XYZ file of N, CA and C in Angstrom:
753
model
N 225.163 -68.430 15.010
C 224.120 -67.523 14.524
C 223.303 -67.025 15.721
N 223.129 -65.767 15.802
C 222.400 -65.177 16.942
C 220.915 -65.448 16.822
N 220.332 -65.865 17.974
C 218.900 -66.105 17.961
C 218.169 -64.915 18.584
N 217.090 -64.545 17.979
C 216.282 -63.416 18.472
C 214.951 -63.939 18.968
N 214.550 -63.471 20.118
C 213.264 -63.895 20.672
C 212.385 -62.658 20.878
N 211.175 -62.806 20.538
C 210.212 -61.714 20.741
C 209.498 -61.930 22.061
N 209.539 -60.947 22.920
C 208.859 -61.020 24.224
C 207.619 -60.141 24.160
N 206.499 -60.773 24.340
C 205.229 -60.013 24.301
C 204.913 -59.459 25.687
N 204.599 -58.200 25.755
C 204.218 -57.563 27.019
C 202.861 -56.901 26.846
N 201.899 -57.394 27.617
C 200.551 -56.850 27.498
C 200.410 -55.501 28.179
N 199.201 -54.997 28.171
C 198.949 -53.706 28.826
C 199.314 -53.755 30.302
N 199.678 -52.605 30.848
C 200.084 -52.539 32.255
C 198.983 -53.067 33.146
N 199.362 -53.991 34.065
C 198.397 -54.564 34.990
C 197.771 -55.859 34.510
N 197.948 -56.173 33.240
C 197.361 -57.416 32.716
C 198.240 -58.609 33.085
N 197.655 -59.720 33.530
C 198.404 -60.923 33.912
C 197.893 -62.121 33.123
N 198.742 -63.159 33.118
C 198.341 -64.393 32.422
C 197.591 -65.293 33.387
N 196.910 -66.300 32.809
C 196.176 -67.258 33.632
C 197.117 -68.018 34.561
N 198.319 -68.307 34.051
C 199.312 -69.036 34.845
C 199.743 -68.205 36.057
N 199.941 -66.905 35.828
C 200.337 -66.019 36.940
C 199.229 -65.917 37.979
N 197.990 -65.890 37.511
C 196.872 -65.809 38.456
C 196.824 -67.047 39.335
N 197.069 -68.232 38.729
C 197.055 -69.481 39.489
C 198.176 -69.482 40.512
N 199.374 -69.024 40.097
C 200.514 -68.993 41.013
C 200.276 -68.061 42.189
N 199.591 -66.964 41.924
C 199.300 -66.037 43.025
C 198.323 -66.659 44.014
N 197.331 -67.372 43.516
C 196.391 -68.039 44.401
C 197.097 -69.074 45.269
N 198.133 -69.708 44.710
C 198.874 -70.732 45.460
C 199.932 -70.116 46.373
N 200.142 -68.793 46.263
C 201.114 -68.122 47.103
C 202.527 -68.172 46.577
N 202.676 -68.575 45.331
C 204.016 -68.674 44.749
C 204.496 -67.350 44.171
N 203.608 -66.417 43.981
C 203.979 -65.099 43.455
C 203.446 -64.029 44.414
N 204.159 -62.898 44.496
C 203.666 -61.809 45.359
C 202.361 -61.235 44.824
N 201.610 -60.527 45.680
C 200.345 -59.924 45.223
C 200.578 -58.984 44.047
N 199.581 -58.890 43.253
C 199.643 -58.051 42.057
C 199.735 -56.573 42.466
N 200.687 -55.843 41.889
C 200.853 -54.416 42.191
C 199.672 -53.629 41.635
N 199.190 -52.648 42.392
C 198.045 -51.859 41.891
C 198.426 -51.065 40.645
N 197.493 -50.969 39.765
C 197.713 -50.232 38.514
C 197.543 -48.743 38.777
N 198.516 -47.940 38.354
C 198.429 -46.483 38.557
C 197.351 -45.887 37.676
N 196.550 -45.050 38.281
C 195.520 -44.346 37.527
C 195.606 -42.861 37.861
N 195.528 -42.021 36.882
C 195.579 -40.576 37.156
C 194.355 -40.141 37.949
N 194.547 -39.115 38.782
C 193.420 -38.603 39.565
C 192.395 -37.985 38.640
N 191.151 -38.132 39.052
C 190.066 -37.586 38.258
C 190.159 -36.063 38.219
N 190.019 -35.502 37.064
C 190.123 -34.046 36.908
C 188.952 -33.354 37.599
N 189.304 -32.403 38.424
C 188.274 -31.626 39.125
C 188.566 -30.149 38.900
N 187.794 -29.484 38.083
C 188.051 -28.066 37.817
C 187.909 -27.227 39.075
N 188.732 -26.205 39.189
C 188.687 -25.319 40.363
C 187.354 -24.597 40.411
N 186.725 -24.677 41.580
C 185.408 -24.063 41.739
C 185.585 -22.583 42.077
N 185.026 -21.729 41.273
C 185.110 -20.293 41.515
C 184.090 -19.894 42.573
N 184.484 -19.028 43.470
C 183.583 -18.591 44.537
C 182.328 -17.973 43.943
N 181.183 -18.377 44.506
C 179.915 -17.850 44.007
C 179.834 -16.353 44.286
N 179.499 -15.604 43.278
C 179.403 -14.152 43.442
C 177.953 -13.803 43.740
N 177.575 -14.035 44.989
C 176.225 -13.765 45.427
C 176.209 -12.555 46.347
N 175.088 -12.368 47.053
C 174.972 -11.196 47.931
C 176.025 -11.220 49.030
N 176.332 -12.417 49.554
C 177.344 -12.513 50.609
C 178.716 -12.117 50.081
N 179.017 -12.505 48.853
C 180.304 -12.146 48.239
C 180.393 -10.637 48.083
N 179.317 -10.021 47.625
C 179.296 -8.563 47.431
C 179.516 -7.851 48.754
N 178.894 -8.369 49.825
C 178.970 -7.724 51.138
C 180.391 -7.640 51.652
N 181.224 -8.621 51.277
C 182.578 -8.658 51.811
C 183.614 -7.954 50.972
N 183.230 -7.277 49.908
C 184.189 -6.622 49.005
C 184.256 -5.126 49.275
N 185.411 -4.533 48.904
C 185.533 -3.089 48.999
C 185.172 -2.461 47.656
N 185.220 -1.131 47.573
C 184.775 -0.431 46.364
C 185.589 -0.853 45.148
N 186.922 -0.956 45.302
C 187.776 -1.328 44.178
C 187.441 -2.699 43.624
N 187.254 -3.669 44.501
C 186.927 -5.028 44.058
C 185.566 -5.074 43.381
N 184.608 -4.305 43.884
C 183.280 -4.292 43.279
C 183.300 -3.653 41.894
N 184.112 -2.636 41.729
C 184.226 -2.020 40.400
C 184.854 -2.985 39.401
N 185.886 -3.725 39.822
C 186.555 -4.681 38.936
C 185.627 -5.829 38.544
N 184.658 -6.145 39.403
C 183.767 -7.283 39.149
C 182.525 -6.895 38.352
N 182.528 -5.740 37.739
C 181.336 -5.240 37.065
C 180.817 -6.222 36.018
N 181.719 -6.790 35.186
C 181.293 -7.678 34.098
C 180.654 -8.954 34.607
N 180.999 -9.376 35.818
C 180.496 -10.650 36.335
C 179.010 -10.589 36.660
N 178.440 -9.395 36.734
C 177.049 -9.275 37.152
C 176.126 -8.804 36.021
N 176.634 -8.800 34.800
C 175.831 -8.325 33.687
C 174.554 -9.133 33.489
N 174.620 -10.449 33.802
C 173.477 -11.332 33.540
C 172.544 -11.471 34.734
N 172.819 -10.797 35.828
C 171.988 -10.922 37.020
C 171.594 -9.528 37.495
N 170.378 -9.167 37.161
C 169.933 -7.803 37.441
C 169.915 -7.511 38.947
N 169.450 -8.493 39.738
C 169.364 -8.275 41.182
C 170.745 -8.026 41.787
N 171.716 -8.904 41.459
C 173.049 -8.761 42.035
C 173.740 -7.497 41.530
N 173.463 -7.121 40.282
C 174.063 -5.881 39.764
C 173.524 -4.685 40.535
N 172.225 -4.682 40.813
C 171.654 -3.586 41.600
C 172.213 -3.596 43.026
N 172.388 -4.796 43.564
C 172.944 -4.917 44.923
C 174.383 -4.420 44.946
N 175.143 -4.754 43.898
C 176.539 -4.306 43.814
C 176.593 -2.780 43.792
N 175.741 -2.168 42.987
C 175.722 -0.711 42.903
C 175.323 -0.086 44.240
N 174.340 -0.714 44.907
C 173.892 -0.200 46.205
C 175.028 -0.283 47.222
N 175.769 -1.397 47.182
C 176.871 -1.578 48.131
C 177.977 -0.550 47.875
N 178.264 -0.256 46.628
C 179.261 0.772 46.303
C 178.833 2.117 46.886
N 177.551 2.447 46.725
C 177.049 3.719 47.245
C 177.151 3.771 48.767
N 176.851 2.630 49.435
C 176.942 2.584 50.900
C 178.379 2.816 51.362
N 179.339 2.150 50.688
C 180.741 2.289 51.069
C 181.239 3.711 50.819
N 180.814 4.295 49.703
C 181.223 5.665 49.413
C 180.622 6.643 50.414
N 179.357 6.390 50.797
C 178.721 7.260 51.787
C 179.416 7.147 53.131
N 179.799 5.920 53.498
C 180.503 5.722 54.765
C 181.847 6.429 54.759
N 182.541 6.363 53.612
C 183.851 7.020 53.510
C 183.722 8.539 53.556
N 182.556 9.046 53.102
C 182.362 10.499 53.056
C 181.874 11.078 54.376
N 181.497 10.216 55.323
C 181.017 10.722 56.605
C 182.121 11.481 57.337
N 181.728 12.527 58.072
C 182.736 13.240 58.875
C 183.368 12.285 59.879
N 184.661 12.422 60.095
C 185.359 11.565 61.050
C 185.992 12.465 62.113
N 185.721 12.139 63.357
C 186.197 12.960 64.461
C 187.237 12.203 65.293
N 186.829 11.219 66.074
C 187.802 10.325 66.699
C 188.280 10.673 68.088
N 187.872 11.823 68.626
C 188.261 12.167 69.993
C 187.169 13.052 70.592
N 187.221 13.202 71.914
C 186.231 14.038 72.605
C 186.852 15.422 72.822
N 186.510 16.334 71.961
C 187.138 17.663 71.942
C 186.577 18.568 73.034
N 187.462 19.324 73.675
C 187.059 20.329 74.660
C 186.736 21.622 73.925
N 185.528 22.150 74.159
C 185.150 23.406 73.518
C 184.801 24.442 74.591
N 184.692 25.699 74.150
C 184.328 26.790 75.036
C 182.916 27.268 74.692
N 182.360 28.076 75.591
C 180.984 28.520 75.413
C 180.730 29.246 74.112
N 181.706 30.049 73.656
C 181.491 30.817 72.434
C 181.599 29.962 71.161
N 181.940 28.675 71.315
C 182.010 27.772 70.170
C 180.793 26.847 70.080
N 179.910 26.937 71.075
C 178.824 25.962 71.186
C 177.917 25.981 69.959
N 177.491 27.142 69.546
C 176.557 27.239 68.410
C 177.199 26.682 67.145
N 178.442 27.062 66.898
C 179.118 26.620 65.678
C 179.347 25.108 65.669
N 179.859 24.571 66.770
C 180.285 23.165 66.774
C 179.202 22.185 67.206
N 178.139 22.693 67.831
C 177.073 21.800 68.291
C 175.783 22.067 67.521
N 175.198 23.232 67.740
C 173.905 23.533 67.119
C 173.979 23.481 65.602
N 175.034 24.048 65.034
C 175.150 24.114 63.569
C 176.118 23.084 63.004
N 176.236 21.951 63.657
C 177.176 20.915 63.189
C 176.768 20.318 61.850
N 175.472 20.374 61.517
C 175.016 19.843 60.238
C 173.992 18.744 60.424
N 173.092 18.577 59.449
C 172.018 17.581 59.579
C 172.511 16.138 59.573
N 173.697 15.892 59.017
C 174.221 14.524 58.942
C 175.131 14.175 60.114
N 175.292 15.098 61.040
C 176.215 14.880 62.158
C 175.425 14.763 63.460
N 175.675 13.664 64.173
C 175.126 13.498 65.523
C 176.192 13.947 66.515
N 175.770 14.747 67.490
C 176.707 15.346 68.447
C 176.340 14.929 69.865
N 177.347 14.464 70.605
C 177.186 14.141 72.028
C 178.028 15.139 72.816
N 177.395 15.888 73.706
C 178.090 16.921 74.485
C 178.049 16.545 75.966
N 179.218 16.519 76.577
C 179.336 16.220 78.017
C 179.548 17.523 78.779
N 178.583 17.876 79.617
C 178.741 19.004 80.527
C 179.404 18.482 81.804
N 180.589 19.007 82.108
C 181.388 18.430 83.195
C 182.068 19.522 84.018
N 182.698 19.057 85.107
C 183.616 19.897 85.867
C 184.785 19.034 86.303
N 185.967 19.608 86.255
C 187.161 18.893 86.702
C 187.032 18.550 88.184
N 187.479 17.346 88.536
C 187.444 16.923 89.934
C 186.141 16.286 90.354
N 185.139 16.317 89.499
C 183.853 15.684 89.827
C 183.951 14.202 89.484
N 183.739 13.334 90.479
C 183.966 11.898 90.289
C 183.090 11.308 89.188
N 181.818 11.649 89.196
C 180.908 11.118 88.177
C 181.292 11.558 86.783
N 181.707 12.805 86.644
C 182.146 13.311 85.337
C 183.379 12.554 84.858
N 184.279 12.243 85.790
C 185.477 11.503 85.424
C 185.147 10.120 84.904
N 184.220 9.419 85.550
C 183.819 8.087 85.101
C 183.189 8.138 83.712
N 182.279 9.078 83.515
C 181.604 9.181 82.227
C 182.573 9.593 81.127
N 183.500 10.501 81.448
C 184.442 10.960 80.431
C 185.361 9.842 79.958
N 185.763 8.972 80.869
C 186.590 7.826 80.481
C 185.867 6.977 79.448
N 184.583 6.756 79.639
C 183.783 5.979 78.683
C 183.643 6.720 77.357
N 183.399 8.011 77.420
C 183.215 8.789 76.185
C 184.494 8.858 75.368
N 185.640 8.940 76.025
C 186.907 8.956 75.299
C 187.076 7.671 74.485
N 186.717 6.534 75.085
C 186.833 5.256 74.377
C 185.839 5.181 73.214
N 184.621 5.641 73.448
C 183.601 5.590 72.399
C 183.931 6.551 71.249
N 184.491 7.704 71.573
C 184.848 8.668 70.527
C 185.883 8.082 69.571
N 186.845 7.335 70.110
C 187.868 6.707 69.271
C 187.283 5.550 68.457
N 186.302 4.860 69.018
C 185.732 3.680 68.362
C 184.696 4.039 67.313
N 183.993 5.162 67.510
C 182.923 5.573 66.587
C 183.188 6.991 66.086
N 184.143 7.142 65.171
C 184.572 8.483 64.749
C 183.563 9.248 63.893
N 182.475 8.611 63.462
C 181.482 9.346 62.680
C 180.549 10.166 63.578
N 180.591 9.930 64.883
C 179.815 10.729 65.839
C 180.738 11.767 66.474
N 180.227 12.950 66.624
C 181.016 14.058 67.164
C 180.836 14.102 68.685
N 181.889 13.760 69.410
C 181.876 13.808 70.876
C 182.592 15.085 71.338
N 181.923 15.847 72.199
C 182.482 17.090 72.714
C 182.301 17.148 74.230
N 183.122 17.968 74.877
C 182.951 18.211 76.307
C 183.136 19.705 76.561
N 182.396 20.199 77.529
C 182.458 21.615 77.856
C 182.201 21.773 79.348
N 182.932 22.683 79.986
C 182.700 22.966 81.400
C 181.259 23.432 81.558
N 180.563 22.838 82.504
C 179.115 23.056 82.625
C 178.730 24.530 82.715
N 179.438 25.287 83.561
C 179.088 26.697 83.748
C 179.542 27.566 82.584
N 180.403 27.016 81.724
C 180.785 27.740 80.517
C 179.682 27.594 79.472
N 178.992 26.456 79.511
C 177.880 26.245 78.585
C 176.607 26.908 79.085
N 176.324 26.752 80.387
C 175.099 27.301 80.979
C 175.496 27.980 82.296
N 175.490 29.300 82.355
C 175.890 29.998 83.584
C 175.090 29.508 84.790
N 175.805 29.313 85.911
C 175.202 28.887 87.177
C 174.583 27.484 87.107
N 175.054 26.670 86.192
C 174.512 25.304 86.096
C 174.896 24.540 87.360
N 173.941 23.941 88.065
C 174.233 23.317 89.372
C 175.078 22.048 89.250
N 176.028 21.919 90.152
C 176.877 20.718 90.169
C 176.068 19.462 90.462
N 174.916 19.621 91.108
C 174.080 18.459 91.426
C 173.535 17.788 90.162
N 173.586 18.482 89.032
C 173.102 17.913 87.765
C 174.221 17.248 86.958
N 175.411 17.200 87.541
C 176.541 16.629 86.798
C 176.669 15.139 87.079
N 177.179 14.405 86.118
C 177.447 14.833 84.738
C 176.145 14.906 83.928
N 176.171 15.701 82.873
C 175.017 15.822 81.979
C 175.457 15.558 80.552
N 174.663 14.766 79.840
C 174.906 14.536 78.412
C 173.787 15.169 77.594
N 174.181 15.881 76.545
C 173.226 16.429 75.586
C 173.459 15.755 74.238
N 172.395 15.424 73.556
C 172.496 14.835 72.217
C 171.821 15.770 71.225
N 172.587 16.198 70.215
C 172.090 17.127 69.199
C 172.126 16.495 67.816
N 171.131 16.868 67.009
C 171.153 16.539 65.584
C 170.284 17.538 64.841
N 170.826 18.069 63.775
C 170.091 19.005 62.906
C 169.531 20.185 63.703
N 170.402 20.824 64.480
C 170.144 22.037 65.269
C 169.286 21.791 66.520
N 168.798 20.584 66.739
C 167.888 20.334 67.854
C 168.562 19.512 68.950
N 168.243 19.850 70.200
C 168.673 19.032 71.335
C 167.625 17.940 71.531
N 168.008 16.714 71.250
C 167.058 15.600 71.264
C 167.051 14.833 72.588
N 168.102 15.016 73.391
C 168.173 14.274 74.648
C 168.974 15.061 75.671
N 168.511 15.001 76.914
C 169.190 15.670 78.023
C 169.201 14.687 79.182
N 170.354 14.090 79.466
C 170.446 13.042 80.486
C 171.321 13.510 81.642
N 170.769 13.506 82.834
C 171.461 13.988 84.024
C 171.863 12.795 84.900
N 173.112 12.815 85.383
C 173.576 11.793 86.308
C 174.051 10.523 85.626
N 174.370 9.522 86.451
C 174.910 8.253 85.952
C 173.909 7.108 85.993
N 172.710 7.348 86.521
C 171.750 6.255 86.663
C 171.333 5.661 85.316
N 171.368 6.470 84.277
C 171.026 5.963 82.937
C 171.952 4.819 82.518
N 173.172 4.820 83.034
C 174.203 3.870 82.595
C 174.502 2.810 83.654
N 173.615 2.682 84.664
C 173.800 1.664 85.686
C 174.419 2.156 86.973
N 174.713 3.454 87.054
C 175.307 3.994 88.273
C 176.825 3.941 88.239
N 177.426 4.533 89.273
C 178.883 4.675 89.317
C 179.609 3.340 89.332
N 179.008 2.310 89.942
C 179.688 1.028 90.063
C 179.560 0.167 88.809
N 178.597 0.469 87.941
C 178.338 -0.411 86.799
C 178.583 0.266 85.454
N 178.894 1.528 85.445
C 179.063 2.229 84.172
C 180.263 1.671 83.407
N 180.072 1.403 82.116
C 181.135 0.935 81.218
C 180.923 1.610 79.865
N 181.947 1.640 79.011
C 181.749 2.203 77.672
C 180.628 1.495 76.912
N 180.525 0.162 77.080
C 179.486 -0.585 76.366
C 178.093 -0.203 76.865
N 177.963 -0.002 78.176
C 176.675 0.383 78.737
C 176.281 1.775 78.236
N 177.243 2.690 78.183
C 176.965 4.032 77.669
C 176.582 3.960 76.193
N 177.276 3.113 75.411
C 176.968 2.974 73.986
C 175.555 2.455 73.771
N 175.142 1.490 74.582
C 173.781 0.952 74.458
C 172.738 2.038 74.716
N 172.983 2.869 75.723
C 172.045 3.952 76.032
C 172.034 4.985 74.908
N 173.210 5.356 74.427
C 173.281 6.345 73.345
C 172.551 5.849 72.102
N 172.693 4.563 71.788
C 172.025 4.029 70.597
C 170.518 3.953 70.763
N 170.033 3.971 72.008
C 168.585 4.035 72.215
C 168.043 5.434 71.917
N 168.949 6.398 71.824
C 168.568 7.775 71.527
C 168.779 8.142 70.062
N 169.574 7.354 69.358
C 169.861 7.650 67.947
C 171.034 6.821 67.469
N 171.372 6.895 66.171
C 172.492 6.102 65.617
C 173.844 6.704 65.984
N 174.186 6.641 67.266
C 175.355 7.352 67.772
C 176.609 6.481 67.853
N 176.439 5.210 68.098
C 177.588 4.316 68.265
C 177.461 3.140 67.306
N 177.621 3.439 66.021
C 177.538 2.423 64.974
C 178.820 2.430 64.165
N 179.336 1.232 63.855
C 180.445 1.132 62.914
C 179.902 1.276 61.503
N 180.786 1.525 60.548
C 180.362 1.774 59.176
C 179.612 0.591 58.575
N 179.938 -0.634 59.005
C 179.335 -1.829 58.421
C 178.247 -2.428 59.310
N 177.717 -1.658 60.269
C 176.710 -2.173 61.194
C 175.401 -1.406 61.072
N 174.292 -2.145 61.266
C 173.037 -1.461 61.504
C 172.822 -1.423 63.022
N 171.703 -0.857 63.455
C 171.500 -0.665 64.895
C 171.399 -1.995 65.642
N 170.759 -2.994 65.033
C 170.621 -4.299 65.698
C 171.972 -4.987 65.835
N 172.792 -4.941 64.778
C 174.121 -5.543 64.844
C 174.987 -4.847 65.885
N 174.900 -3.525 65.945
C 175.673 -2.774 66.936
C 175.252 -3.147 68.350
N 173.953 -3.279 68.565
C 173.462 -3.640 69.901
C 173.988 -5.008 70.322
N 173.941 -5.981 69.403
C 174.423 -7.322 69.721
C 175.918 -7.312 70.040
N 176.696 -6.557 69.241
C 178.137 -6.478 69.476
C 178.440 -5.823 70.820
N 177.690 -4.782 71.169
C 177.933 -4.078 72.428
C 177.529 -4.920 73.633
N 176.474 -5.713 73.492
C 176.074 -6.605 74.583
C 177.143 -7.670 74.808
N 177.670 -8.234 73.702
C 178.733 -9.231 73.842
C 179.963 -8.626 74.509
N 180.313 -7.399 74.103
C 181.479 -6.739 74.695
C 181.237 -6.422 76.167
N 180.008 -6.057 76.517
C 179.667 -5.762 77.906
C 179.797 -7.011 78.765
N 179.287 -8.138 78.260
C 179.389 -9.399 79.006
C 180.855 -9.787 79.187
N 181.655 -9.644 78.110
C 183.078 -9.985 78.192
C 183.788 -9.115 79.220
N 183.445 -7.822 79.264
C 184.077 -6.927 80.242
C 183.690 -7.322 81.667
N 182.429 -7.700 81.858
C 181.973 -8.115 83.185
C 182.685 -9.379 83.642
N 182.865 -10.330 82.697
C 183.575 -11.569 83.032
C 185.020 -11.264 83.411
N 185.674 -10.404 82.623
C 187.064 -10.038 82.922
C 187.174 -9.354 84.289
N 186.211 -8.479 84.566
C 186.240 -7.754 85.840
C 186.058 -8.711 87.013
N 185.156 -9.692 86.834
C 184.933 -10.674 87.894
C 186.173 -11.532 88.108
N 186.812 -11.934 87.004
C 188.024 -12.744 87.113
C 189.147 -11.952 87.785
N 189.242 -10.666 87.456
C 190.272 -9.822 88.070
C 190.031 -9.675 89.563
N 188.743 -9.554 89.953
C 188.412 -9.466 91.369
C 188.758 -10.740 92.121
N 188.544 -11.887 91.452
C 188.877 -13.172 92.084
C 190.380 -13.297 92.276
N 191.164 -12.827 91.292
C 192.628 -12.871 91.423
C 193.102 -11.981 92.571
N 192.478 -10.803 92.704
C 192.858 -9.900 93.791
C 192.571 -10.535 95.147
N 191.432 -11.235 95.253
C 191.092 -11.903 96.511
C 192.097 -13.005 96.830
N 192.508 -13.741 95.793
C 193.509 -14.798 95.999
C 194.829 -14.214 96.480
N 195.215 -13.073 95.882
C 196.466 -12.431 96.285
C 196.405 -11.973 97.738
N 195.252 -11.412 98.125
C 195.102 -10.945 99.500
C 195.152 -12.125 100.475
N 194.546 -13.253 100.076
C 194.578 -14.447 100.942
C 195.985 -14.962 101.116
N 196.755 -14.933 100.019
C 198.140 -15.384 100.078
C 198.969 -14.502 100.992
N 198.761 -13.175 100.891
C 199.498 -12.239 101.748
C 199.169 -12.490 103.216
N 197.887 -12.758 103.497
C 197.462 -12.984 104.883
C 198.099 -14.257 105.447
N 198.136 -15.319 104.602
C 198.741 -16.576 105.056
C 200.213 -16.417 105.323
N 200.884 -15.623 104.483
C 202.319 -15.412 104.677
C 202.574 -14.656 105.992
């Protein structure tokens, strides 16, 4: 006759008093840890605050409209940010330093419009100072396309304009000439002129070298950092050239 035995098995991890005694005596291996599921932690959604709004584009801000129904301040901020982005997108974009002739000056400079800032370089080919300044303006024109950068032969703009006044920069806005800068001393002279130095000077005259997401203080800080970085690179390059010359001499 077959005998049946019932084996009782308690909850997982539960041991008998006898097993506990045997473990204390070292006759049984240590008790295996009881598996426990990890504590549930719901995914934290990013806070939709002013910082979140600042980092979104127009499409994302429009999609998030419902999220701000209960917060009047953030909803107003969201709307303001949309308007800022749309205004930035609507600004005229230029992107290069265009060569113009004397008969185009009134149309492209004086009558450029109240929302357009214009920088005009009076130059002559072969003039060393004009060449240095133009190199900087070409870089700035590409970096700040909302400002209109132009260049014109000095005597084409003003008959008999003396070469001793070159290079000359004119800054126009809303039909008015707001600045007339002669020479390179404004930018540190021929040995120190850089695009960043020119940008700092231009921004002291008006909002001429600003990115779409920058105010004047942010632009100034960014340009100072870029100026320092350029100076460090230039110094390092000079040190490498000196090392190369020393090596050639030793050889």
